Amino acid sequence: MKLILLCLTLVILRLSVAAQDAVPRDEHEMHRLHNDPKAYIGALEDPKRDAYQKPQEVMTALAIKPDEVIADIGAGSGYFTFRLAQHVGGKGKIYAVDVSPDMILHINRRIRELHMSNVVTVLSDSDDPLLPDRSIDRFFFSESWHHIENRTKYLALMKRMLKPGGQVVMIDFQKKDLPVGPPLQMKIAKEDLIRQMQSHGFRLQKEHTFLPYQYFLIFTVQ
């Protein structure tokens, strides 16, 4: 009996440790997490995320100009929003776009705390980022494209909203079993995404391969 209790204790401890890490979650867990704003923000801002997300390397790879206007789609807690804002400087602008009022509220609080003047929040529709035409240098998606249902409409709107020569940056999880990220059925394979973008008038301009669990693609209008 003592041996059984010891084994059960070890299993519970392992599960507890795993729950604190950036771990893979099934669809039910993902929905539950999205319905708990504090837990979701905690997961997005987990310092362990930096190890695989490599935010500084991503910023370097983007080679952002100091006056760019970037739309961070599915900005969430602002994990990338405020990093992008540091790189565009006072003459640039970051639109933090999200469908969740809780995430927008959280970012607004951080804007005030950090005294940021170049971040603008947008509470958007699920199929429309609600941004002005020809106003965006880059759309930035980090683990958010798979949440958009009407992608055909979204891509058409993005083409309208991009400035000439603008880009769409896509970072998302590889479609295979990984130690982090959403369940397999929620992921989009890199090849499928490229085909989708090409069929809607975008071409792959560049690919970065330094992220261990994600693809990092940059598209421009054909």
mmCIF file of C-alpha atoms in Angstrom:
data_model
loop_
_atom_site.group_PDB
_atom_site.id
_atom_site.type_symbol
_atom_site.label_atom_id
_atom_site.label_comp_id
_atom_site.label_asym_id
_atom_site.label_seq_id
_atom_site.Cartn_x
_atom_site.Cartn_y
_atom_site.Cartn_z
ATOM 1 C CA MET A 1 0.000 0.000 0.000
ATOM 2 C CA LYS A 2 2.841 2.399 0.856
ATOM 3 C CA LEU A 3 4.472 1.601 -2.493
ATOM 4 C CA ILE A 4 1.239 2.395 -4.323
ATOM 5 C CA LEU A 5 0.890 5.710 -2.481
ATOM 6 C CA LEU A 6 4.503 6.577 -3.260
ATOM 7 C CA CYS A 7 3.982 5.871 -6.972
ATOM 8 C CA LEU A 8 0.823 7.975 -7.019
ATOM 9 C CA THR A 9 2.654 10.837 -5.315
ATOM 10 C CA LEU A 10 5.439 10.745 -7.896
ATOM 11 C CA VAL A 11 2.921 10.792 -10.755
ATOM 12 C CA ILE A 12 1.104 13.788 -9.244
ATOM 13 C CA LEU A 13 4.397 15.643 -8.776
ATOM 14 C CA ARG A 14 5.369 15.020 -12.410
ATOM 15 C CA LEU A 15 1.992 16.280 -13.590
ATOM 16 C CA SER A 16 2.318 19.342 -11.374
ATOM 17 C CA VAL A 17 5.762 20.179 -12.761
ATOM 18 C CA ALA A 18 4.548 19.638 -16.333
ATOM 19 C CA ALA A 19 1.594 21.936 -15.731
ATOM 20 C CA GLN A 20 3.974 24.740 -14.795
ATOM 21 C CA ASP A 21 5.996 24.316 -17.973
ATOM 22 C CA ALA A 22 5.027 25.344 -21.521
ATOM 23 C CA VAL A 23 3.411 21.998 -22.309
ATOM 24 C CA PRO A 24 1.241 20.581 -25.077
ATOM 25 C CA ARG A 25 -2.484 20.843 -24.296
ATOM 26 C CA ASP A 26 -5.516 19.101 -25.720
ATOM 27 C CA GLU A 27 -8.384 21.071 -27.278
ATOM 28 C CA HIS A 28 -10.476 20.998 -24.089
ATOM 29 C CA GLU A 29 -7.588 22.387 -22.033
ATOM 30 C CA MET A 30 -6.964 25.098 -24.621
ATOM 31 C CA HIS A 31 -10.596 26.275 -24.513
ATOM 32 C CA ARG A 32 -10.552 26.223 -20.711
ATOM 33 C CA LEU A 33 -7.330 28.245 -20.674
ATOM 34 C CA HIS A 34 -8.772 30.827 -23.079
ATOM 35 C CA ASN A 35 -11.776 31.222 -20.766
ATOM 36 C CA ASP A 36 -9.549 32.036 -17.779
ATOM 37 C CA PRO A 37 -7.822 35.357 -18.631
ATOM 38 C CA LYS A 38 -5.414 35.338 -15.687
ATOM 39 C CA ALA A 39 -4.267 31.787 -16.391
ATOM 40 C CA TYR A 40 -3.984 32.493 -20.112
ATOM 41 C CA ILE A 41 -1.900 35.631 -19.547
ATOM 42 C CA GLY A 42 0.278 33.659 -17.137
ATOM 43 C CA ALA A 43 0.853 30.972 -19.772
ATOM 44 C CA LEU A 44 1.676 33.521 -22.474
ATOM 45 C CA GLU A 45 4.106 35.392 -20.229
ATOM 46 C CA ASP A 46 5.767 32.293 -18.762
ATOM 47 C CA PRO A 47 9.543 32.997 -18.789
ATOM 48 C CA LYS A 48 10.095 29.422 -19.956
ATOM 49 C CA ARG A 49 8.515 30.427 -23.259
ATOM 50 C CA ASP A 50 11.591 32.481 -24.160
ATOM 51 C CA ALA A 51 13.694 29.306 -24.499
ATOM 52 C CA TYR A 52 11.820 28.096 -27.586
ATOM 53 C CA GLN A 53 10.224 31.358 -28.778
ATOM 54 C CA LYS A 54 13.594 33.170 -28.905
ATOM 55 C CA PRO A 55 12.032 36.657 -28.970
ATOM 56 C CA GLN A 56 15.294 38.581 -29.278
ATOM 57 C CA GLU A 57 16.429 36.448 -32.207
ATOM 58 C CA VAL A 58 13.030 36.987 -33.848
ATOM 59 C CA MET A 59 13.393 40.769 -33.477
ATOM 60 C CA THR A 60 16.880 40.639 -34.986
ATOM 61 C CA ALA A 61 15.687 38.527 -37.921
ATOM 62 C CA LEU A 62 12.883 40.977 -38.678
ATOM 63 C CA ALA A 63 15.352 43.880 -39.011
ATOM 64 C CA ILE A 64 12.616 46.354 -38.070
ATOM 65 C CA LYS A 65 12.987 49.950 -39.221
ATOM 66 C CA PRO A 66 12.447 52.680 -36.599
ATOM 67 C CA ASP A 67 9.334 54.172 -38.218
ATOM 68 C CA GLU A 68 7.398 51.032 -39.165
ATOM 69 C CA VAL A 69 3.709 50.447 -38.525
ATOM 70 C CA ILE A 70 3.155 46.832 -37.457
ATOM 71 C CA ALA A 71 -0.088 45.037 -36.649
ATOM 72 C CA ASP A 72 0.382 42.343 -33.996
ATOM 73 C CA ILE A 73 -2.597 40.096 -34.717
ATOM 74 C CA GLY A 74 -3.762 38.031 -31.768
ATOM 75 C CA ALA A 75 -1.547 40.155 -29.543
ATOM 76 C CA GLY A 76 -2.709 38.323 -26.413
ATOM 77 C CA SER A 77 -0.792 39.533 -23.366
ATOM 78 C CA GLY A 78 1.519 41.705 -25.478
ATOM 79 C CA TYR A 79 4.428 39.241 -25.394
ATOM 80 C CA PHE A 80 5.639 40.474 -28.786
ATOM 81 C CA THR A 81 3.724 43.777 -28.851
ATOM 82 C CA PHE A 82 6.032 45.633 -26.497
ATOM 83 C CA ARG A 83 9.178 44.132 -27.993
ATOM 84 C CA LEU A 84 8.041 45.319 -31.422
ATOM 85 C CA ALA A 85 7.247 48.747 -29.967
ATOM 86 C CA GLN A 86 10.809 49.135 -28.678
ATOM 87 C CA HIS A 87 12.151 48.535 -32.182
ATOM 88 C CA VAL A 88 9.848 50.862 -34.140
ATOM 89 C CA GLY A 89 10.579 53.732 -31.757
ATOM 90 C CA GLY A 90 8.611 56.908 -31.219
ATOM 91 C CA LYS A 91 7.991 57.485 -34.941
ATOM 92 C CA GLY A 92 6.567 54.008 -35.464
ATOM 93 C CA LYS A 93 3.367 52.404 -34.275
ATOM 94 C CA ILE A 94 2.205 48.980 -33.106
ATOM 95 C CA TYR A 95 -1.430 48.003 -33.397
ATOM 96 C CA ALA A 96 -2.142 45.371 -30.722
ATOM 97 C CA VAL A 97 -5.108 43.562 -32.265
ATOM 98 C CA ASP A 98 -7.151 40.984 -30.373
ATOM 99 C CA VAL A 99 -10.736 39.720 -30.192
ATOM 100 C CA SER A 100 -10.590 39.333 -26.409
ATOM 101 C CA PRO A 101 -11.649 42.335 -24.282
ATOM 102 C CA ASP A 102 -9.642 40.847 -21.391
ATOM 103 C CA MET A 103 -6.428 40.830 -23.434
ATOM 104 C CA ILE A 104 -7.032 44.380 -24.670
ATOM 105 C CA LEU A 105 -7.652 45.543 -21.103
ATOM 106 C CA HIS A 106 -4.427 43.868 -19.966
ATOM 107 C CA ILE A 107 -2.414 45.531 -22.750
ATOM 108 C CA ASN A 108 -3.996 48.912 -22.010
ATOM 109 C CA ARG A 109 -2.874 48.590 -18.400
ATOM 110 C CA ARG A 110 0.646 47.744 -19.507
ATOM 111 C CA ILE A 111 0.691 50.700 -21.913
ATOM 112 C CA ARG A 112 -0.059 52.963 -18.959
ATOM 113 C CA GLU A 113 2.463 51.255 -16.672
ATOM 114 C CA LEU A 114 5.233 51.401 -19.271
ATOM 115 C CA HIS A 115 4.306 54.908 -20.502
ATOM 116 C CA MET A 116 4.188 53.661 -24.096
ATOM 117 C CA SER A 117 2.989 56.157 -26.683
ATOM 118 C CA ASN A 118 3.424 54.013 -29.804
ATOM 119 C CA VAL A 119 1.078 51.112 -28.977
ATOM 120 C CA VAL A 120 -2.584 51.309 -29.972
ATOM 121 C CA THR A 121 -5.013 48.555 -29.012
ATOM 122 C CA VAL A 122 -7.748 47.366 -31.360
ATOM 123 C CA LEU A 123 -10.624 45.167 -30.210
ATOM 124 C CA SER A 124 -11.253 43.449 -33.528
ATOM 125 C CA ASP A 125 -13.782 41.152 -35.138
ATOM 126 C CA SER A 126 -12.801 37.511 -35.536
ATOM 127 C CA ASP A 127 -12.652 37.935 -39.334
ATOM 128 C CA ASP A 128 -11.541 41.583 -39.608
ATOM 129 C CA PRO A 129 -8.594 43.348 -37.919
ATOM 130 C CA LEU A 130 -10.427 46.688 -38.325
ATOM 131 C CA LEU A 131 -7.393 48.624 -39.530
ATOM 132 C CA PRO A 132 -7.188 51.423 -42.130
ATOM 133 C CA ASP A 133 -6.386 50.647 -45.760
ATOM 134 C CA ARG A 134 -2.741 50.993 -46.896
ATOM 135 C CA SER A 135 -1.612 51.718 -43.345
ATOM 136 C CA ILE A 136 0.425 48.639 -42.332
ATOM 137 C CA ASP A 137 4.072 47.825 -43.096
ATOM 138 C CA ARG A 138 3.851 44.338 -41.584
ATOM 139 C CA PHE A 139 1.237 42.030 -40.200
ATOM 140 C CA PHE A 140 2.749 39.907 -37.444
ATOM 141 C CA PHE A 141 1.187 36.588 -36.431
ATOM 142 C CA SER A 142 2.697 34.511 -33.648
ATOM 143 C CA GLU A 143 0.720 31.336 -32.955
ATOM 144 C CA SER A 144 -2.530 33.073 -33.911
ATOM 145 C CA TRP A 145 -3.265 32.312 -37.580
ATOM 146 C CA HIS A 146 -4.753 28.914 -36.736
ATOM 147 C CA HIS A 147 -7.414 30.705 -34.636
ATOM 148 C CA ILE A 148 -8.774 32.626 -37.641
ATOM 149 C CA GLU A 149 -11.690 30.809 -39.245
ATOM 150 C CA ASN A 150 -12.516 32.923 -42.323
ATOM 151 C CA ARG A 151 -8.964 33.120 -43.648
ATOM 152 C CA THR A 152 -10.014 33.950 -47.211
ATOM 153 C CA LYS A 153 -11.712 37.149 -46.038
ATOM 154 C CA TYR A 154 -8.852 37.978 -43.671
ATOM 155 C CA LEU A 155 -6.225 37.656 -46.395
ATOM 156 C CA ALA A 156 -8.230 39.868 -48.747
ATOM 157 C CA LEU A 157 -8.494 42.514 -46.036
ATOM 158 C CA MET A 158 -4.784 42.313 -45.249
ATOM 159 C CA LYS A 159 -3.897 42.889 -48.893
ATOM 160 C CA ARG A 160 -6.006 46.044 -48.781
ATOM 161 C CA MET A 161 -4.479 47.229 -45.500
ATOM 162 C CA LEU A 162 -0.837 46.643 -46.411
ATOM 163 C CA LYS A 163 1.305 49.451 -47.719
ATOM 164 C CA PRO A 164 3.087 48.773 -51.049
ATOM 165 C CA GLY A 165 5.903 46.320 -50.362
ATOM 166 C CA GLY A 166 4.379 45.327 -47.017
ATOM 167 C CA GLN A 167 4.882 41.922 -45.420
ATOM 168 C CA VAL A 168 2.988 39.249 -43.533
ATOM 169 C CA VAL A 169 5.045 37.470 -40.866
ATOM 170 C CA MET A 170 3.808 34.039 -39.800
ATOM 171 C CA ILE A 171 5.234 32.157 -36.818
ATOM 172 C CA ASP A 172 3.359 29.019 -35.835
ATOM 173 C CA PHE A 173 3.899 25.524 -34.502
ATOM 174 C CA GLN A 174 5.014 22.738 -36.795
ATOM 175 C CA LYS A 175 2.258 20.215 -37.387
ATOM 176 C CA LYS A 176 3.670 17.307 -35.420
ATOM 177 C CA ASP A 177 3.800 16.143 -31.822
ATOM 178 C CA LEU A 178 5.813 18.652 -29.818
ATOM 179 C CA PRO A 179 6.544 19.219 -26.120
ATOM 180 C CA VAL A 180 4.823 22.642 -26.338
ATOM 181 C CA GLY A 181 1.915 24.224 -28.154
ATOM 182 C CA PRO A 182 -1.682 23.438 -29.101
ATOM 183 C CA PRO A 183 -3.052 19.980 -29.978
ATOM 184 C CA LEU A 184 -2.145 18.534 -33.364
ATOM 185 C CA GLN A 185 -5.622 19.069 -34.841
ATOM 186 C CA MET A 186 -5.373 22.836 -34.256
ATOM 187 C CA LYS A 187 -2.036 23.223 -36.070
ATOM 188 C CA ILE A 188 -1.504 24.191 -39.705
ATOM 189 C CA ALA A 189 1.262 22.452 -41.640
ATOM 190 C CA LYS A 190 3.852 24.798 -43.122
ATOM 191 C CA GLU A 191 3.223 23.474 -46.630
ATOM 192 C CA ASP A 192 -0.534 24.044 -46.280
ATOM 193 C CA LEU A 193 0.012 27.599 -45.094
ATOM 194 C CA ILE A 194 2.338 28.381 -48.007
ATOM 195 C CA ARG A 195 -0.209 26.995 -50.490
ATOM 196 C CA GLN A 196 -2.979 28.987 -48.819
ATOM 197 C CA MET A 197 -1.007 32.207 -48.994
ATOM 198 C CA GLN A 198 0.032 31.632 -52.614
ATOM 199 C CA SER A 199 -3.542 30.908 -53.691
ATOM 200 C CA HIS A 200 -4.563 34.311 -52.290
ATOM 201 C CA GLY A 201 -1.898 36.378 -54.002
ATOM 202 C CA PHE A 202 1.035 36.215 -51.577
ATOM 203 C CA ARG A 203 4.491 34.772 -52.188
ATOM 204 C CA LEU A 204 7.023 33.407 -49.737
ATOM 205 C CA GLN A 205 9.807 35.959 -49.503
ATOM 206 C CA LYS A 206 11.933 34.489 -46.731
ATOM 207 C CA GLU A 207 12.095 31.645 -44.224
ATOM 208 C CA HIS A 208 13.991 31.509 -40.944
ATOM 209 C CA THR A 209 14.751 28.111 -39.434
ATOM 210 C CA PHE A 210 16.265 28.846 -36.007
ATOM 211 C CA LEU A 211 13.089 28.219 -33.973
ATOM 212 C CA PRO A 212 13.050 24.640 -32.639
ATOM 213 C CA TYR A 213 9.283 24.001 -32.705
ATOM 214 C CA GLN A 214 7.896 26.617 -35.079
ATOM 215 C CA TYR A 215 8.186 27.725 -38.668
ATOM 216 C CA PHE A 216 8.930 31.396 -39.308
ATOM 217 C CA LEU A 217 7.786 32.594 -42.730
ATOM 218 C CA ILE A 218 7.675 36.043 -44.329
ATOM 219 C CA PHE A 219 5.278 36.722 -47.214
ATOM 220 C CA THR A 220 4.721 39.676 -49.489
ATOM 221 C CA VAL A 221 2.038 40.475 -52.044
ATOM 222 C CA GLN A 222 2.753 38.996 -55.458
#
